[in-house]
mmCIF file of C-alpha atoms in Angstrom:
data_model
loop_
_atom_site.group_PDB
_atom_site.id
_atom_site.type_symbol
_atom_site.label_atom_id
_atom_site.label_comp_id
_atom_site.label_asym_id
_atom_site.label_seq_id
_atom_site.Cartn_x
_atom_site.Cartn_y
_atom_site.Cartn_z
ATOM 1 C CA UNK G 1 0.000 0.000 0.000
ATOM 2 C CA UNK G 2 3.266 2.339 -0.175
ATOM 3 C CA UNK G 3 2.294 4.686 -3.246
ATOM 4 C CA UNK G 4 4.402 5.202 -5.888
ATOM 5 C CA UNK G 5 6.132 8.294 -6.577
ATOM 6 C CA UNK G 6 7.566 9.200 -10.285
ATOM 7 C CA UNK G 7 9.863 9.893 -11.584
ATOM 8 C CA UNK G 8 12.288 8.541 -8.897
ATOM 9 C CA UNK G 9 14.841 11.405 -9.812
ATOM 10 C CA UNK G 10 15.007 14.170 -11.953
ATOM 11 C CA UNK G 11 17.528 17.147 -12.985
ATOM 12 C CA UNK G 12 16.278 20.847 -14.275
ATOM 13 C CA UNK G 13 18.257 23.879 -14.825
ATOM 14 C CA UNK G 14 17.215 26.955 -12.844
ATOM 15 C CA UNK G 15 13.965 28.387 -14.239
ATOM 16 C CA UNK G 16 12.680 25.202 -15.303
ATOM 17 C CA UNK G 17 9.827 23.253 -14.324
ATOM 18 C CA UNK G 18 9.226 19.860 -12.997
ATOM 19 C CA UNK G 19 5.683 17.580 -11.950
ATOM 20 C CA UNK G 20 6.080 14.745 -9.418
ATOM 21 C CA UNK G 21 3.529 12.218 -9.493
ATOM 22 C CA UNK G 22 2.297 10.147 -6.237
ATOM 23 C CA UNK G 23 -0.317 7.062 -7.001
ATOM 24 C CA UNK G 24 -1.880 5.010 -4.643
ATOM 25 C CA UNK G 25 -3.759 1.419 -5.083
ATOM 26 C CA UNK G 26 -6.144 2.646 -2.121
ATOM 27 C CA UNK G 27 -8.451 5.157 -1.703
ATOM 28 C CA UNK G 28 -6.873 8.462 -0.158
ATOM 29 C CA UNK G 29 -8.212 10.893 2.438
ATOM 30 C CA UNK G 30 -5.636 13.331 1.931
ATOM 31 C CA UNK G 31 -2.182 13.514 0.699
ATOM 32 C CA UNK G 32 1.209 15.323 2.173
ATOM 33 C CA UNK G 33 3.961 16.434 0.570
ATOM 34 C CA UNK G 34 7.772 16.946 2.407
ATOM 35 C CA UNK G 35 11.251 17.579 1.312
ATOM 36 C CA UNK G 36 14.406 16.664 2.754
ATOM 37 C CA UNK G 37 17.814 17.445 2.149
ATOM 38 C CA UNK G 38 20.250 15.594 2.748
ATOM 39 C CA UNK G 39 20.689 14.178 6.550
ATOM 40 C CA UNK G 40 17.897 16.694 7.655
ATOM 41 C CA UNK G 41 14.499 16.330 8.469
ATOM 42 C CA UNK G 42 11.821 16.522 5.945
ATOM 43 C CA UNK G 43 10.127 19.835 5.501
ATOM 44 C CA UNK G 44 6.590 20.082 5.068
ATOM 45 C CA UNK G 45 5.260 21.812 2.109
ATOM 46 C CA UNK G 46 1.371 20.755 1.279
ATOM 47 C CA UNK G 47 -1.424 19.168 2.229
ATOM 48 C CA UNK G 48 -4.482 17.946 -0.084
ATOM 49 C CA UNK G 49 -7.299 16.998 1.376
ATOM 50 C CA UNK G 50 -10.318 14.825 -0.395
ATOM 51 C CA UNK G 51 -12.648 17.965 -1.247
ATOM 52 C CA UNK G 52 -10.076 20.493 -3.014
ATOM 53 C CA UNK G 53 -9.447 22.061 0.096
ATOM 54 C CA UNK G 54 -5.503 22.461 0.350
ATOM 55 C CA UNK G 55 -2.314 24.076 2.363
ATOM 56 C CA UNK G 56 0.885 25.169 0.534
ATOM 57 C CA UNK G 57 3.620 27.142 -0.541
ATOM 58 C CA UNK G 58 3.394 29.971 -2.741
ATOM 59 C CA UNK G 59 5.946 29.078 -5.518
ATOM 60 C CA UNK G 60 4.794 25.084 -5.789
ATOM 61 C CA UNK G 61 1.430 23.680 -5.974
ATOM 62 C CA UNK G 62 -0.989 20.504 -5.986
ATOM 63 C CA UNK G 63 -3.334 18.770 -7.493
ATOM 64 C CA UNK G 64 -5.520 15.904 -5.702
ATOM 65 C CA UNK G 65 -7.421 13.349 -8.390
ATOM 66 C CA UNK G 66 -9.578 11.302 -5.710
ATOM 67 C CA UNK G 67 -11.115 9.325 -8.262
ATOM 68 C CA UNK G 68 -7.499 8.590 -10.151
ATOM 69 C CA UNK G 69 -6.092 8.181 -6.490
ATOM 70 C CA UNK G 70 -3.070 10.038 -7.450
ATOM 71 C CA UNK G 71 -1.365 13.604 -6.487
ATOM 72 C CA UNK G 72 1.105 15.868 -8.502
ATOM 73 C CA UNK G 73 3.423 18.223 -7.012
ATOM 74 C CA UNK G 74 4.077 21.338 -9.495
ATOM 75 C CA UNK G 75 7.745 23.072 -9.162
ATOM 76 C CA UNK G 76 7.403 26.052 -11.664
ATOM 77 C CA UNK G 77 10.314 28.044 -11.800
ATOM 78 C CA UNK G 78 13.260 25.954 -10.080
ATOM 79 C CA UNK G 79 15.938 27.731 -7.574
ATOM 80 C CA UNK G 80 18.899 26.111 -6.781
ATOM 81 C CA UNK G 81 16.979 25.688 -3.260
ATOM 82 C CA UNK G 82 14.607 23.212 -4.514
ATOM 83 C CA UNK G 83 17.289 20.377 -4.892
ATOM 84 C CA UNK G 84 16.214 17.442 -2.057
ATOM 85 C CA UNK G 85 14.333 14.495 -2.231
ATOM 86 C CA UNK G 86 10.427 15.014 -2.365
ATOM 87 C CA UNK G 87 7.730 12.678 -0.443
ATOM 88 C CA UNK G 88 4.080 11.876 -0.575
ATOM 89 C CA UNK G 89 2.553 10.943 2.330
ATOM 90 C CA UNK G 90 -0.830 9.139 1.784
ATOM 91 C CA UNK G 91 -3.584 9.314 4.573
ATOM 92 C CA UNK G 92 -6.370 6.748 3.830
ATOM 93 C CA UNK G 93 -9.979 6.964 5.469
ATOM 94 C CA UNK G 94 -9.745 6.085 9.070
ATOM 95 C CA UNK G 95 -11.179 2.526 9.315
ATOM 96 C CA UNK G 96 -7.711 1.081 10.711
ATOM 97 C CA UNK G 97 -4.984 3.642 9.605
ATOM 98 C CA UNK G 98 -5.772 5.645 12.040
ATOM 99 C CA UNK G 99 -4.396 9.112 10.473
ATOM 100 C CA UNK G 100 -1.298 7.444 9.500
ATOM 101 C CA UNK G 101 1.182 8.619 7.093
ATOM 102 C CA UNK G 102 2.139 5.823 4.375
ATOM 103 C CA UNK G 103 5.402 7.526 2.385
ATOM 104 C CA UNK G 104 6.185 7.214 -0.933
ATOM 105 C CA UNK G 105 10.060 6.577 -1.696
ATOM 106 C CA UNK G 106 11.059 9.876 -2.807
ATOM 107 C CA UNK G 107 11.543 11.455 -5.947
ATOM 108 C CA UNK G 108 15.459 13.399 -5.956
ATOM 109 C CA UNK G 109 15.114 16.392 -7.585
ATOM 110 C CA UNK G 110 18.669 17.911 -8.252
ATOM 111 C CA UNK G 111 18.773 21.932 -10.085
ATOM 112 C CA UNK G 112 21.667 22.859 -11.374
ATOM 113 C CA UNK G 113 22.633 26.765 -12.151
ATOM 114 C CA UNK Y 1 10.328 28.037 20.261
ATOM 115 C CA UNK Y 2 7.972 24.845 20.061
ATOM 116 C CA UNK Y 3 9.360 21.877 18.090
ATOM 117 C CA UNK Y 4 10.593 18.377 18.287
ATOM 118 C CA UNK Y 5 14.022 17.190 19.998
ATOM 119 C CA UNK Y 6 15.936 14.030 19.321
ATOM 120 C CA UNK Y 7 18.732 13.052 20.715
ATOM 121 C CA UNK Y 8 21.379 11.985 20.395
ATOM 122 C CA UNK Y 9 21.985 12.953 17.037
ATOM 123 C CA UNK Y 10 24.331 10.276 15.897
ATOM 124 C CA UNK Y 11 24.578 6.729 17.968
ATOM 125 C CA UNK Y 12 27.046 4.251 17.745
ATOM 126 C CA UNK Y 13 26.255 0.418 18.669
ATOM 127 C CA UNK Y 14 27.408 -2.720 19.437
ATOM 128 C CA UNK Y 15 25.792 -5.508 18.049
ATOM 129 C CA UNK Y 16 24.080 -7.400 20.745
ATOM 130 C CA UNK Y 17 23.498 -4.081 22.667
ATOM 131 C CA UNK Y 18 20.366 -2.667 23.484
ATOM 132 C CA UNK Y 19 19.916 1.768 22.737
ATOM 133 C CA UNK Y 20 17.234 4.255 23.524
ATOM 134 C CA UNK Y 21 16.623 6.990 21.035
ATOM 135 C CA UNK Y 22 14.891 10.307 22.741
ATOM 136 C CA UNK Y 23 11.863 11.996 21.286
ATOM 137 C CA UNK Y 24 10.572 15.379 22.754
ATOM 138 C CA UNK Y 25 7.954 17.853 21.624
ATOM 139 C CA UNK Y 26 6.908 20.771 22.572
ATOM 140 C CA UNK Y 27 3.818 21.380 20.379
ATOM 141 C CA UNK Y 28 0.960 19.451 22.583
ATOM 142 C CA UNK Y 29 0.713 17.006 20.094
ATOM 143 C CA UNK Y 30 -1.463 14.266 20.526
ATOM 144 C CA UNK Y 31 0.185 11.611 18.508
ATOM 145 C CA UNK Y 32 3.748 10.782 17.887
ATOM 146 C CA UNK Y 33 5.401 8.866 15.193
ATOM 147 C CA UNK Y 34 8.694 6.662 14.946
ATOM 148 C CA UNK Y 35 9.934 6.221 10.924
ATOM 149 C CA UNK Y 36 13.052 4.341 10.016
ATOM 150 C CA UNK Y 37 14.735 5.891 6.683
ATOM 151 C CA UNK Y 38 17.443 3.552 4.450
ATOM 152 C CA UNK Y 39 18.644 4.819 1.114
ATOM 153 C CA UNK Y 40 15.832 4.796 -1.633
ATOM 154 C CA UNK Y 41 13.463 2.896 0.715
ATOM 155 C CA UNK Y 42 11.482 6.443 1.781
ATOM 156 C CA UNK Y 43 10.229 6.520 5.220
ATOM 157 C CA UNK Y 44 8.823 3.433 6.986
ATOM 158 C CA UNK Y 45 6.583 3.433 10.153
ATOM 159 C CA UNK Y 46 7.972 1.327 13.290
ATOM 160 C CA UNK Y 47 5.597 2.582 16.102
ATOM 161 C CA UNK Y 48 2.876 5.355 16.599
ATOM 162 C CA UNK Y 49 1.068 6.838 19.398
ATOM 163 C CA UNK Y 50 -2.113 8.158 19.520
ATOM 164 C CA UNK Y 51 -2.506 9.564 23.168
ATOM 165 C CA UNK Y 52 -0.587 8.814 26.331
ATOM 166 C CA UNK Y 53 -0.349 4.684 27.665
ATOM 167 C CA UNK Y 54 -0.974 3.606 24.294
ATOM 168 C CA UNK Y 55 0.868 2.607 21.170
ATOM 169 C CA UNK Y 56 0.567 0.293 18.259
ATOM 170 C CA UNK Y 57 2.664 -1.447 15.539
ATOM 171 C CA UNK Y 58 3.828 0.282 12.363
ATOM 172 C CA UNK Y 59 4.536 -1.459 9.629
ATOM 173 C CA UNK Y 60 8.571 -2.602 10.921
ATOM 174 C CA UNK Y 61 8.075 -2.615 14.704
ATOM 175 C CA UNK Y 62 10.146 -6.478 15.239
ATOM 176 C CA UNK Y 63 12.998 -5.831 16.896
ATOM 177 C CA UNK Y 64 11.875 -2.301 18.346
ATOM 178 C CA UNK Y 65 9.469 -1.144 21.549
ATOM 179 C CA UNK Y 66 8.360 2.257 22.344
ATOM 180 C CA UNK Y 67 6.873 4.111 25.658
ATOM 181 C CA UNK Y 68 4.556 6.874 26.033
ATOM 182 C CA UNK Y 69 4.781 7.966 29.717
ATOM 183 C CA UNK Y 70 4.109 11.396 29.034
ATOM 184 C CA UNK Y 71 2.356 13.101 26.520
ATOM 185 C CA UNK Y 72 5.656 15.157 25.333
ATOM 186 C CA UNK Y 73 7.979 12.170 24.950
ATOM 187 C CA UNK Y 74 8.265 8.682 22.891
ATOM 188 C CA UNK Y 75 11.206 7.202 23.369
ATOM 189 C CA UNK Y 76 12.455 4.265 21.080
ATOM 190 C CA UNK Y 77 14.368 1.154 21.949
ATOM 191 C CA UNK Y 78 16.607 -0.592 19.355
ATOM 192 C CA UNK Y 79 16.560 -4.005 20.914
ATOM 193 C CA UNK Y 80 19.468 -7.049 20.045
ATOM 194 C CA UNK Y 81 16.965 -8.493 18.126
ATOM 195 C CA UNK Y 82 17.069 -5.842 15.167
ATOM 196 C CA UNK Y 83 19.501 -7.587 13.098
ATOM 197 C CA UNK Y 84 19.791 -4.714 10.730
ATOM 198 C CA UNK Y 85 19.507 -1.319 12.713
ATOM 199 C CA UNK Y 86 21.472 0.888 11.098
ATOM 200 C CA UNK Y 87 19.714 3.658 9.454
ATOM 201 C CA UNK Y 88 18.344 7.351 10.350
ATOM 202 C CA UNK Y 89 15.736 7.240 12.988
ATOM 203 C CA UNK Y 90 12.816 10.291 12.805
ATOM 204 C CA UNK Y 91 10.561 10.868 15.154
ATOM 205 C CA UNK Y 92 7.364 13.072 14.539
ATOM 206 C CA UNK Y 93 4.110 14.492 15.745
ATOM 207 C CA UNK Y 94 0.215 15.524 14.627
ATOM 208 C CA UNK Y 95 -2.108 17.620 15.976
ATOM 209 C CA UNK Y 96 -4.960 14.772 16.993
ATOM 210 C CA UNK Y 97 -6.285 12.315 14.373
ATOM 211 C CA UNK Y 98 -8.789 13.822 12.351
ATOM 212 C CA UNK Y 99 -7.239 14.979 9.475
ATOM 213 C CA UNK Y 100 -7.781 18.992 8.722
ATOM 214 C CA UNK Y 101 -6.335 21.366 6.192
ATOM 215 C CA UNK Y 102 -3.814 22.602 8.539
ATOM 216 C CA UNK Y 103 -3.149 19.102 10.398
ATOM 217 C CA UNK Y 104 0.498 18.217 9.205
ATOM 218 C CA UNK Y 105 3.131 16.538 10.676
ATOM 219 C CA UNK Y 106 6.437 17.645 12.036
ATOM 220 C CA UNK Y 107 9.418 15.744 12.050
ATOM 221 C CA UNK Y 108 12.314 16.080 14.534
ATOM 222 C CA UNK Y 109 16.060 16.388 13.309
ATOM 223 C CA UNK Y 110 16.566 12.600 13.494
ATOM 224 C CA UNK Y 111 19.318 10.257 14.901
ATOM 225 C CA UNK Y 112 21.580 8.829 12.702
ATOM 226 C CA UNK Y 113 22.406 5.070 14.075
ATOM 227 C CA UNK Y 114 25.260 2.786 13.462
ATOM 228 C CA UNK Y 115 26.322 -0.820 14.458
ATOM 229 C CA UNK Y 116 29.888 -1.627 15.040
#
């Protein structure tokens, strides 16, 4: 039930864009999105919840397909601060996940000046 | 400043040795989270905790066991019986359980462990 996250990496150029995809077999109650760098702790940058409603970041956004059970993270304009490794974190209704957080296994993005 | 504290934040081991990993927040979180991280493998759930007294298995718990005394601390037990424990060790909290637009989850700064 881990989704799957694609592409696993990917390298832009400042200024360009990327989309990283998150799919799930199950049926989703919300979906979170983090970044890490390297040996840190992973950042949170999103939240999509079943409905539309959402939390984010001003320069990246989100899209939540319930019915498609999948989420994709928008990076529109890269800076060289974007580079990490990006998770989804999948939420499924509460009949015995209990709110937890199922992670994807990252998609490294790397920009390069 | 509220947040989450591990410590320490590297550990070395011996094999055969049991360790205790600290978790502290500050936030008043309800729940509390232990996630394992290996290379490429993303983050994988070894025990969560929903209020205080009470915990259940994640997805990796064998050869790990948790507390929650206190609402403000989880601490995690690598036990002899993990035969493969190295790895980086994040512990995290959430506001409650239902799941709201401004409900995320915060992760501490981690502990990075290693077996001798």
């Amino acid at each position: 039930q881990q989704p799957v996250q694609s592409p696993q990496a990917v390298i832009l150029r400042e200024g360009e864009d990327a989309v990283i995809n998150c799919s799930s077999s199950k049926a989703l109650y919300s979906v979170h999105w983090y970044r890490q760098k390297h040996g840190e702790a992973p950042v949170f940058l999103m939240i999509l919840l079943k409905g539309g409603e959402q939390k984010g970041h001003e320069k990246i956004s989100a899209s939540f397909n319930e019915k498609k059970q999948q989420s994709s993270l928008y990076l529109t304009a890269s800076q060289l601060s974007y580079s990490g490794t990006y998770f989804c974190g999948t939420e499924r209704n509460y009949g015995g996940s209990q709110g937890n957080l199922i992670f994807g296994k990252g998609t490294k993005l790397s920009v390069k000046p | 400043d509220g947040g989450i504290t591990q410590s320490p934040k590297y550990l070395f081991r011996k094999e055969g040795q049991n360790v205790t990993l600290s978790c502290e927040q500050n936030l008043n979180h309800d729940a509390m989270y232990w996630y394992r991280q290996d290379p490429g493998q993303g983050l994988r759930l070894i025990y969560y905790s929903q209020i205080v007294n009470d915990f259940q298995k994640g997805d990796i718990a064998e050869g790990y066991s948790v507390s929650r005394e206190k609402k403000e601390s989880f601490p995690l037990t690598v036990t002899s019986a993990q035969k493969n424990p190295t790895a980086f060790y994040l512990c995290a909290s959430r506001n409650g359980l239902a799941a709201s637009s401004y409900n995320e989850q915060f992760f501490g700064p981690g502990t990075r462990l290693t077996v001798l």
